[in-house]
Amino acid sequence: MRSGRICLTIFTMLLVFAGAFAPCNAGDEEAAVKETIVNAYVKGIHIDRDIPAIRKGFHPSFTMFIRKGEEVRTLSIDDWVKSIEKSKEKDPEGPSWKVTHDIPMVNVSGDAAVAKVMIYRDEKLIYSDYMSLYRFDDGWKIVGKIYYSHKD
């Protein structure tokens, strides 16, 4: 009986130590999600207005949900890109404010992820974004977004 407990204890300790040294993909996936958000959304949309970077990080079926009172309308990535292109034509230099961000939360479950993204202009919080992403063969893609505007 006593040798059975010792074997069970040793086996349990081995499992614990094996888990401690096993590679951790969760951190890698969270970093990949953040990289997609920074390159496609923060830099692509808010800073550089870089259409190829936007197209790379957003899935073609991306939808942003926009709440106005009791109504919710949607905006596709194609329509969003068109508005960015128009703003680039009007103002090739881009906005004068400094954009920074924080990503305080990323949660990954297999091929699905959600993230909270805080966008600041000149250190003032402008948007709290909640993004949904899926991992595809060519990487993480932003597929959906809802947000709260702090500037209203």
Short mmCIF file of N, CA, C and O in Angstrom, two decimals, residues 31-148:
data_model
loop_
_atom_site.label_atom_id
_atom_site.label_comp_id
_atom_site.label_asym_id
_atom_site.label_seq_id
_atom_site.Cartn_x
_atom_site.Cartn_y
_atom_site.Cartn_z
N ALA A 31 0.43 36.66 -28.38
CA ALA A 31 1.34 37.60 -29.04
C ALA A 31 1.00 37.75 -30.52
O ALA A 31 1.04 38.86 -31.06
N ALA A 32 0.64 36.66 -31.18
CA ALA A 32 0.27 36.71 -32.60
C ALA A 32 -1.03 37.50 -32.79
O ALA A 32 -1.16 38.26 -33.77
N VAL A 33 -1.98 37.34 -31.89
CA VAL A 33 -3.22 38.11 -31.96
C VAL A 33 -2.91 39.59 -31.80
O VAL A 33 -3.39 40.44 -32.58
N LYS A 34 -2.10 39.94 -30.80
CA LYS A 34 -1.73 41.34 -30.59
C LYS A 34 -1.01 41.92 -31.80
O LYS A 34 -1.27 43.06 -32.21
N GLU A 35 -0.12 41.14 -32.39
CA GLU A 35 0.61 41.61 -33.57
C GLU A 35 -0.34 41.91 -34.73
O GLU A 35 -0.20 42.93 -35.41
N THR A 36 -1.32 41.05 -34.93
CA THR A 36 -2.32 41.29 -35.99
C THR A 36 -3.08 42.59 -35.71
O THR A 36 -3.26 43.41 -36.61
N ILE A 37 -3.51 42.76 -34.48
CA ILE A 37 -4.28 43.96 -34.12
C ILE A 37 -3.43 45.22 -34.29
O ILE A 37 -3.89 46.21 -34.86
N VAL A 38 -2.20 45.18 -33.83
CA VAL A 38 -1.33 46.36 -33.94
C VAL A 38 -1.05 46.69 -35.40
O VAL A 38 -1.20 47.85 -35.83
N ASN A 39 -0.68 45.69 -36.20
CA ASN A 39 -0.31 45.96 -37.59
C ASN A 39 -1.50 46.37 -38.45
O ASN A 39 -1.41 47.32 -39.23
N ALA A 40 -2.61 45.64 -38.34
CA ALA A 40 -3.75 45.89 -39.22
C ALA A 40 -4.64 47.01 -38.72
O ALA A 40 -5.14 47.82 -39.52
N TYR A 41 -4.86 47.08 -37.43
CA TYR A 41 -5.83 48.04 -36.88
C TYR A 41 -5.16 49.32 -36.37
O TYR A 41 -5.44 50.40 -36.87
N VAL A 42 -4.28 49.17 -35.39
CA VAL A 42 -3.69 50.37 -34.79
C VAL A 42 -2.86 51.13 -35.82
O VAL A 42 -3.11 52.31 -36.10
N LYS A 43 -1.88 50.45 -36.40
CA LYS A 43 -1.04 51.12 -37.40
C LYS A 43 -1.78 51.25 -38.73
O LYS A 43 -1.79 52.33 -39.33
N GLY A 44 -2.37 50.15 -39.20
CA GLY A 44 -3.01 50.14 -40.51
C GLY A 44 -4.11 51.16 -40.65
O GLY A 44 -4.17 51.88 -41.65
N ILE A 45 -4.99 51.26 -39.68
CA ILE A 45 -6.14 52.17 -39.77
C ILE A 45 -5.86 53.51 -39.11
O ILE A 45 -6.05 54.56 -39.71
N HIS A 46 -5.38 53.50 -37.87
CA HIS A 46 -5.28 54.75 -37.10
C HIS A 46 -4.01 55.56 -37.34
O HIS A 46 -4.04 56.78 -37.18
N ILE A 47 -2.91 54.92 -37.68
CA ILE A 47 -1.65 55.66 -37.79
C ILE A 47 -1.22 55.83 -39.25
O ILE A 47 -1.10 56.94 -39.75
N ASP A 48 -1.00 54.72 -39.96
CA ASP A 48 -0.41 54.78 -41.30
C ASP A 48 -1.43 54.81 -42.43
O ASP A 48 -1.08 55.13 -43.55
N ARG A 49 -2.69 54.42 -42.13
CA ARG A 49 -3.71 54.29 -43.17
C ARG A 49 -3.18 53.43 -44.32
O ARG A 49 -3.26 53.77 -45.48
N ASP A 50 -2.62 52.28 -43.93
CA ASP A 50 -1.92 51.35 -44.83
C ASP A 50 -2.89 50.27 -45.31
O ASP A 50 -3.14 49.29 -44.60
N ILE A 51 -3.41 50.43 -46.51
CA ILE A 51 -4.44 49.53 -47.03
C ILE A 51 -3.94 48.09 -47.13
O ILE A 51 -4.65 47.17 -46.71
N PRO A 52 -2.73 47.81 -47.66
CA PRO A 52 -2.27 46.41 -47.68
C PRO A 52 -2.18 45.78 -46.28
O PRO A 52 -2.53 44.61 -46.11
N ALA A 53 -1.76 46.55 -45.28
CA ALA A 53 -1.69 46.02 -43.91
C ALA A 53 -3.10 45.74 -43.38
O ALA A 53 -3.31 44.73 -42.69
N ILE A 54 -4.04 46.62 -43.72
CA ILE A 54 -5.43 46.40 -43.29
C ILE A 54 -5.96 45.13 -43.92
O ILE A 54 -6.53 44.27 -43.25
N ARG A 55 -5.78 44.99 -45.23
CA ARG A 55 -6.27 43.81 -45.95
C ARG A 55 -5.64 42.52 -45.43
O ARG A 55 -6.29 41.48 -45.41
N LYS A 56 -4.40 42.60 -45.01
CA LYS A 56 -3.72 41.40 -44.50
C LYS A 56 -4.29 40.94 -43.17
O LYS A 56 -4.39 39.75 -42.90
N GLY A 57 -4.67 41.87 -42.31
CA GLY A 57 -5.09 41.51 -40.95
C GLY A 57 -6.59 41.41 -40.73
O GLY A 57 -7.03 40.90 -39.70
N PHE A 58 -7.39 41.91 -41.67
CA PHE A 58 -8.84 41.83 -41.56
C PHE A 58 -9.36 40.78 -42.54
O PHE A 58 -8.95 40.76 -43.70
N HIS A 59 -10.26 39.95 -42.08
CA HIS A 59 -10.89 38.97 -42.97
C HIS A 59 -11.84 39.71 -43.90
O HIS A 59 -12.47 40.70 -43.49
N PRO A 60 -11.99 39.26 -45.16
CA PRO A 60 -12.90 39.94 -46.09
C PRO A 60 -14.35 40.03 -45.60
O PRO A 60 -15.08 40.95 -45.99
N SER A 61 -14.75 39.14 -44.72
CA SER A 61 -16.13 39.19 -44.21
C SER A 61 -16.24 39.98 -42.90
O SER A 61 -17.30 39.98 -42.28
N PHE A 62 -15.18 40.69 -42.53
CA PHE A 62 -15.20 41.50 -41.30
C PHE A 62 -16.43 42.40 -41.27
O PHE A 62 -16.82 43.00 -42.28
N THR A 63 -16.99 42.51 -40.08
CA THR A 63 -18.12 43.41 -39.86
C THR A 63 -17.90 44.18 -38.56
O THR A 63 -17.59 43.59 -37.53
N MET A 64 -18.07 45.51 -38.64
CA MET A 64 -18.07 46.34 -37.44
C MET A 64 -19.53 46.68 -37.15
O MET A 64 -20.28 47.07 -38.05
N PHE A 65 -19.90 46.53 -35.90
CA PHE A 65 -21.24 46.86 -35.46
C PHE A 65 -21.20 48.23 -34.79
O PHE A 65 -20.39 48.46 -33.89
N ILE A 66 -22.06 49.14 -35.25
CA ILE A 66 -22.06 50.51 -34.79
C ILE A 66 -23.43 50.82 -34.18
O ILE A 66 -24.44 50.77 -34.87
N ARG A 67 -23.43 51.11 -32.89
CA ARG A 67 -24.68 51.40 -32.18
C ARG A 67 -24.95 52.89 -32.20
O ARG A 67 -24.10 53.71 -31.85
N LYS A 68 -26.14 53.24 -32.64
CA LYS A 68 -26.63 54.63 -32.60
C LYS A 68 -27.98 54.59 -31.91
O LYS A 68 -28.98 54.20 -32.51
N GLY A 69 -28.01 54.96 -30.65
CA GLY A 69 -29.25 54.87 -29.88
C GLY A 69 -29.69 53.43 -29.76
O GLY A 69 -28.94 52.58 -29.31
N GLU A 70 -30.90 53.15 -30.21
CA GLU A 70 -31.44 51.79 -30.15
C GLU A 70 -31.19 51.01 -31.44
O GLU A 70 -31.58 49.85 -31.55
N GLU A 71 -30.54 51.64 -32.40
CA GLU A 71 -30.27 51.00 -33.69
C GLU A 71 -28.83 50.50 -33.74
O GLU A 71 -27.94 51.06 -33.10
N VAL A 72 -28.62 49.45 -34.52
CA VAL A 72 -27.28 48.94 -34.78
C VAL A 72 -27.13 48.81 -36.29
O VAL A 72 -27.95 48.15 -36.95
N ARG A 73 -26.10 49.47 -36.82
CA ARG A 73 -25.81 49.31 -38.24
C ARG A 73 -24.46 48.62 -38.36
O ARG A 73 -23.74 48.48 -37.38
N THR A 74 -24.14 48.20 -39.57
CA THR A 74 -22.88 47.49 -39.79
C THR A 74 -22.04 48.21 -40.83
O THR A 74 -22.56 48.96 -41.66
N LEU A 75 -20.75 47.97 -40.75
CA LEU A 75 -19.80 48.51 -41.71
C LEU A 75 -18.86 47.39 -42.11
O LEU A 75 -18.25 46.74 -41.25
N SER A 76 -18.75 47.15 -43.41
CA SER A 76 -17.84 46.10 -43.91
C SER A 76 -16.42 46.65 -43.98
O SER A 76 -16.21 47.88 -43.97
N ILE A 77 -15.46 45.77 -44.12
CA ILE A 77 -14.07 46.21 -44.26
C ILE A 77 -13.90 46.96 -45.57
O ILE A 77 -13.14 47.94 -45.64
N ASP A 78 -14.61 46.55 -46.62
CA ASP A 78 -14.49 47.24 -47.90
C ASP A 78 -14.96 48.69 -47.79
O ASP A 78 -14.30 49.61 -48.30
N ASP A 79 -16.09 48.91 -47.11
CA ASP A 79 -16.58 50.28 -46.94
C ASP A 79 -15.66 51.10 -46.04
O ASP A 79 -15.45 52.29 -46.27
N TRP A 80 -15.10 50.46 -45.03
CA TRP A 80 -14.17 51.16 -44.14
C TRP A 80 -12.92 51.57 -44.91
O TRP A 80 -12.44 52.70 -44.80
N VAL A 81 -12.41 50.67 -45.73
CA VAL A 81 -11.21 50.96 -46.54
C VAL A 81 -11.51 52.11 -47.51
O VAL A 81 -10.67 53.01 -47.68
N LYS A 82 -12.68 52.12 -48.12
CA LYS A 82 -13.05 53.22 -49.02
C LYS A 82 -13.01 54.56 -48.29
O LYS A 82 -12.53 55.56 -48.84
N SER A 83 -13.52 54.60 -47.06
CA SER A 83 -13.51 55.86 -46.31
C SER A 83 -12.08 56.27 -45.95
O SER A 83 -11.76 57.47 -45.94
N ILE A 84 -11.22 55.31 -45.69
CA ILE A 84 -9.81 55.62 -45.39
C ILE A 84 -9.12 56.16 -46.64
O ILE A 84 -8.37 57.14 -46.58
N GLU A 85 -9.41 55.54 -47.79
CA GLU A 85 -8.82 56.03 -49.04
C GLU A 85 -9.27 57.46 -49.34
O GLU A 85 -8.46 58.30 -49.77
N LYS A 86 -10.53 57.76 -49.10
CA LYS A 86 -11.04 59.13 -49.31
C LYS A 86 -10.34 60.12 -48.37
O LYS A 86 -9.98 61.23 -48.77
N SER A 87 -10.14 59.71 -47.11
CA SER A 87 -9.48 60.61 -46.17
C SER A 87 -8.02 60.83 -46.56
O SER A 87 -7.48 61.93 -46.36
N LYS A 88 -7.38 59.82 -47.14
CA LYS A 88 -6.00 59.98 -47.61
C LYS A 88 -5.93 60.94 -48.79
O LYS A 88 -4.97 61.70 -48.91
N GLU A 89 -6.95 60.91 -49.66
CA GLU A 89 -6.99 61.84 -50.80
C GLU A 89 -7.13 63.28 -50.31
O GLU A 89 -6.47 64.18 -50.81
N LYS A 90 -8.00 63.49 -49.33
CA LYS A 90 -8.24 64.83 -48.79
C LYS A 90 -7.06 65.34 -48.00
O LYS A 90 -6.76 66.53 -48.01
N ASP A 91 -6.42 64.44 -47.24
CA ASP A 91 -5.34 64.83 -46.34
C ASP A 91 -4.22 63.80 -46.42
O ASP A 91 -4.12 62.91 -45.57
N PRO A 92 -3.34 63.92 -47.45
CA PRO A 92 -2.28 62.92 -47.63
C PRO A 92 -1.31 62.82 -46.44
O PRO A 92 -0.73 61.76 -46.21
N GLU A 93 -1.14 63.90 -45.71
CA GLU A 93 -0.23 63.90 -44.57
C GLU A 93 -0.78 63.13 -43.38
O GLU A 93 -0.04 62.68 -42.51
N GLY A 94 -2.08 63.03 -43.31
CA GLY A 94 -2.70 62.33 -42.20
C GLY A 94 -2.95 63.25 -41.02
O GLY A 94 -2.53 64.41 -41.00
N PRO A 95 -3.62 62.72 -40.02
CA PRO A 95 -3.94 63.53 -38.84
C PRO A 95 -2.69 63.96 -38.08
O PRO A 95 -1.65 63.30 -38.14
N SER A 96 -2.83 65.05 -37.35
CA SER A 96 -1.68 65.58 -36.62
C SER A 96 -1.55 65.00 -35.22
O SER A 96 -0.53 65.18 -34.56
N TRP A 97 -2.56 64.30 -34.73
CA TRP A 97 -2.50 63.79 -33.38
C TRP A 97 -1.64 62.52 -33.29
O TRP A 97 -1.43 61.83 -34.28
N LYS A 98 -1.18 62.27 -32.09
CA LYS A 98 -0.38 61.07 -31.82
C LYS A 98 -1.32 59.97 -31.33
O LYS A 98 -2.08 60.17 -30.39
N VAL A 99 -1.26 58.81 -31.99
CA VAL A 99 -2.10 57.68 -31.62
C VAL A 99 -1.26 56.67 -30.84
O VAL A 99 -0.17 56.29 -31.27
N THR A 100 -1.77 56.27 -29.69
CA THR A 100 -1.17 55.18 -28.91
C THR A 100 -2.28 54.19 -28.58
O THR A 100 -3.46 54.46 -28.81
N HIS A 101 -1.88 53.07 -28.03
CA HIS A 101 -2.86 52.02 -27.74
C HIS A 101 -2.43 51.20 -26.54
O HIS A 101 -1.28 51.24 -26.12
N ASP A 102 -3.39 50.43 -26.04
CA ASP A 102 -3.14 49.44 -25.00
C ASP A 102 -4.04 48.25 -25.33
O ASP A 102 -5.16 48.45 -25.81
N ILE A 103 -3.52 47.06 -25.13
CA ILE A 103 -4.32 45.84 -25.32
C ILE A 103 -4.32 45.12 -23.98
O ILE A 103 -3.49 44.26 -23.73
N PRO A 104 -5.25 45.49 -23.08
CA PRO A 104 -5.22 44.95 -21.73
C PRO A 104 -5.74 43.52 -21.61
O PRO A 104 -5.52 42.87 -20.59
N MET A 105 -6.41 43.02 -22.66
CA MET A 105 -6.98 41.68 -22.55
C MET A 105 -6.97 40.97 -23.90
O MET A 105 -7.40 41.53 -24.90
N VAL A 106 -6.43 39.77 -23.89
CA VAL A 106 -6.52 38.85 -25.03
C VAL A 106 -6.87 37.49 -24.46
O VAL A 106 -6.24 37.04 -23.50
N ASN A 107 -7.87 36.86 -25.04
CA ASN A 107 -8.27 35.52 -24.60
C ASN A 107 -8.35 34.64 -25.84
O ASN A 107 -9.09 34.95 -26.77
N VAL A 108 -7.56 33.56 -25.84
CA VAL A 108 -7.49 32.64 -26.98
C VAL A 108 -8.01 31.29 -26.57
O VAL A 108 -7.62 30.75 -25.52
N SER A 109 -8.90 30.73 -27.38
CA SER A 109 -9.38 29.36 -27.22
C SER A 109 -9.27 28.68 -28.58
O SER A 109 -10.09 28.93 -29.47
N GLY A 110 -8.24 27.88 -28.74
CA GLY A 110 -8.05 27.20 -30.03
C GLY A 110 -7.84 28.20 -31.14
O GLY A 110 -6.91 28.99 -31.11
N ASP A 111 -8.74 28.18 -32.13
CA ASP A 111 -8.63 29.07 -33.28
C ASP A 111 -9.48 30.32 -33.15
O ASP A 111 -9.68 31.04 -34.13
N ALA A 112 -10.00 30.60 -31.97
CA ALA A 112 -10.83 31.79 -31.75
C ALA A 112 -10.19 32.66 -30.67
O ALA A 112 -9.56 32.16 -29.74
N ALA A 113 -10.36 33.97 -30.83
CA ALA A 113 -9.79 34.90 -29.84
C ALA A 113 -10.65 36.15 -29.75
O ALA A 113 -11.34 36.52 -30.70
N VAL A 114 -10.61 36.77 -28.58
CA VAL A 114 -11.20 38.08 -28.37
C VAL A 114 -10.15 38.97 -27.72
O VAL A 114 -9.27 38.48 -27.01
N ALA A 115 -10.26 40.26 -27.98
CA ALA A 115 -9.30 41.21 -27.41
C ALA A 115 -9.99 42.53 -27.14
O ALA A 115 -10.91 42.94 -27.85
N LYS A 116 -9.52 43.18 -26.09
CA LYS A 116 -9.94 44.55 -25.79
C LYS A 116 -8.79 45.47 -26.18
O LYS A 116 -7.64 45.24 -25.79
N VAL A 117 -9.11 46.50 -26.96
CA VAL A 117 -8.10 47.43 -27.45
C VAL A 117 -8.51 48.84 -27.08
O VAL A 117 -9.64 49.26 -27.35
N MET A 118 -7.61 49.56 -26.45
CA MET A 118 -7.86 50.95 -26.07
C MET A 118 -7.05 51.84 -27.01
O MET A 118 -5.84 51.68 -27.14
N ILE A 119 -7.75 52.79 -27.67
CA ILE A 119 -7.10 53.71 -28.61
C ILE A 119 -7.09 55.11 -27.99
O ILE A 119 -8.13 55.62 -27.56
N TYR A 120 -5.90 55.72 -27.98
CA TYR A 120 -5.71 57.05 -27.43
C TYR A 120 -5.25 58.00 -28.53
O TYR A 120 -4.45 57.62 -29.38
N ARG A 121 -5.74 59.23 -28.49
CA ARG A 121 -5.24 60.31 -29.34
C ARG A 121 -4.71 61.39 -28.43
O ARG A 121 -5.44 61.91 -27.59
N ASP A 122 -3.44 61.69 -28.61
CA ASP A 122 -2.78 62.67 -27.73
C ASP A 122 -3.06 62.36 -26.26
O ASP A 122 -3.43 63.24 -25.48
N GLU A 123 -2.92 61.10 -25.92
CA GLU A 123 -3.05 60.57 -24.56
C GLU A 123 -4.47 60.60 -24.01
O GLU A 123 -4.68 60.33 -22.84
N LYS A 124 -5.46 60.93 -24.84
CA LYS A 124 -6.85 60.92 -24.41
C LYS A 124 -7.52 59.67 -24.97
O LYS A 124 -7.46 59.40 -26.17
N LEU A 125 -8.18 58.92 -24.08
CA LEU A 125 -8.87 57.70 -24.51
C LEU A 125 -10.01 58.07 -25.44
O LEU A 125 -10.88 58.87 -25.10
N ILE A 126 -9.99 57.47 -26.64
CA ILE A 126 -11.00 57.76 -27.65
C ILE A 126 -11.94 56.58 -27.85
O ILE A 126 -13.15 56.74 -27.92
N TYR A 127 -11.38 55.36 -27.97
CA TYR A 127 -12.19 54.16 -28.23
C TYR A 127 -11.80 53.02 -27.30
O TYR A 127 -10.61 52.81 -27.04
N SER A 128 -12.81 52.29 -26.87
CA SER A 128 -12.63 50.96 -26.27
C SER A 128 -13.21 49.98 -27.28
O SER A 128 -14.42 49.99 -27.53
N ASP A 129 -12.34 49.21 -27.89
CA ASP A 129 -12.74 48.27 -28.94
C ASP A 129 -12.74 46.86 -28.39
O ASP A 129 -11.87 46.49 -27.58
N TYR A 130 -13.69 46.07 -28.87
CA TYR A 130 -13.78 44.65 -28.53
C TYR A 130 -13.75 43.91 -29.85
O TYR A 130 -14.69 44.01 -30.64
N MET A 131 -12.66 43.19 -30.09
CA MET A 131 -12.44 42.56 -31.38
C MET A 131 -12.51 41.04 -31.27
O MET A 131 -12.05 40.47 -30.28
N SER A 132 -13.06 40.45 -32.32
CA SER A 132 -13.11 38.99 -32.44
C SER A 132 -12.20 38.59 -33.59
O SER A 132 -12.20 39.24 -34.64
N LEU A 133 -11.44 37.53 -33.37
CA LEU A 133 -10.51 37.04 -34.39
C LEU A 133 -10.62 35.53 -34.53
O LEU A 133 -10.97 34.84 -33.57
N TYR A 134 -10.31 35.05 -35.73
CA TYR A 134 -10.15 33.63 -36.00
C TYR A 134 -8.76 33.41 -36.57
O TYR A 134 -8.23 34.28 -37.29
N ARG A 135 -8.19 32.23 -36.28
CA ARG A 135 -6.91 31.86 -36.87
C ARG A 135 -7.17 31.04 -38.12
O ARG A 135 -7.88 30.03 -38.09
N PHE A 136 -6.61 31.47 -39.23
CA PHE A 136 -6.71 30.78 -40.51
C PHE A 136 -5.34 30.23 -40.87
O PHE A 136 -4.37 30.46 -40.14
N ASP A 137 -5.24 29.55 -42.00
CA ASP A 137 -3.96 28.98 -42.43
C ASP A 137 -2.87 30.04 -42.56
O ASP A 137 -1.71 29.78 -42.28
N ASP A 138 -3.26 31.26 -42.95
CA ASP A 138 -2.27 32.33 -43.12
C ASP A 138 -2.20 33.29 -41.93
O ASP A 138 -1.66 34.38 -42.04
N GLY A 139 -2.77 32.87 -40.79
CA GLY A 139 -2.63 33.67 -39.57
C GLY A 139 -3.95 34.17 -39.02
O GLY A 139 -5.03 33.85 -39.52
N TRP A 140 -3.84 34.97 -37.97
CA TRP A 140 -5.01 35.54 -37.31
C TRP A 140 -5.61 36.64 -38.15
O TRP A 140 -4.88 37.45 -38.75
N LYS A 141 -6.94 36.69 -38.19
CA LYS A 141 -7.68 37.71 -38.94
C LYS A 141 -8.76 38.29 -38.03
O LYS A 141 -9.46 37.56 -37.33
N ILE A 142 -8.90 39.60 -38.08
CA ILE A 142 -9.97 40.27 -37.34
C ILE A 142 -11.26 40.06 -38.13
O ILE A 142 -11.33 40.38 -39.32
N VAL A 143 -12.28 39.51 -37.47
CA VAL A 143 -13.54 39.21 -38.16
C VAL A 143 -14.71 40.07 -37.68
O VAL A 143 -15.72 40.17 -38.36
N GLY A 144 -14.58 40.68 -36.49
CA GLY A 144 -15.68 41.47 -35.98
C GLY A 144 -15.20 42.47 -34.95
O GLY A 144 -14.16 42.29 -34.32
N LYS A 145 -16.01 43.53 -34.80
CA LYS A 145 -15.65 44.57 -33.82
C LYS A 145 -16.91 45.28 -33.36
O LYS A 145 -17.79 45.60 -34.15
N ILE A 146 -16.99 45.49 -32.05
CA ILE A 146 -17.91 46.46 -31.46
C ILE A 146 -17.04 47.43 -30.68
O ILE A 146 -15.87 47.13 -30.40
N TYR A 147 -17.59 48.58 -30.34
CA TYR A 147 -16.75 49.55 -29.65
C TYR A 147 -17.60 50.53 -28.85
O TYR A 147 -18.80 50.63 -29.03
N TYR A 148 -16.90 51.25 -27.98
CA TYR A 148 -17.49 52.37 -27.26
C TYR A 148 -16.64 53.59 -27.58
O TYR A 148 -15.41 53.56 -27.46
#
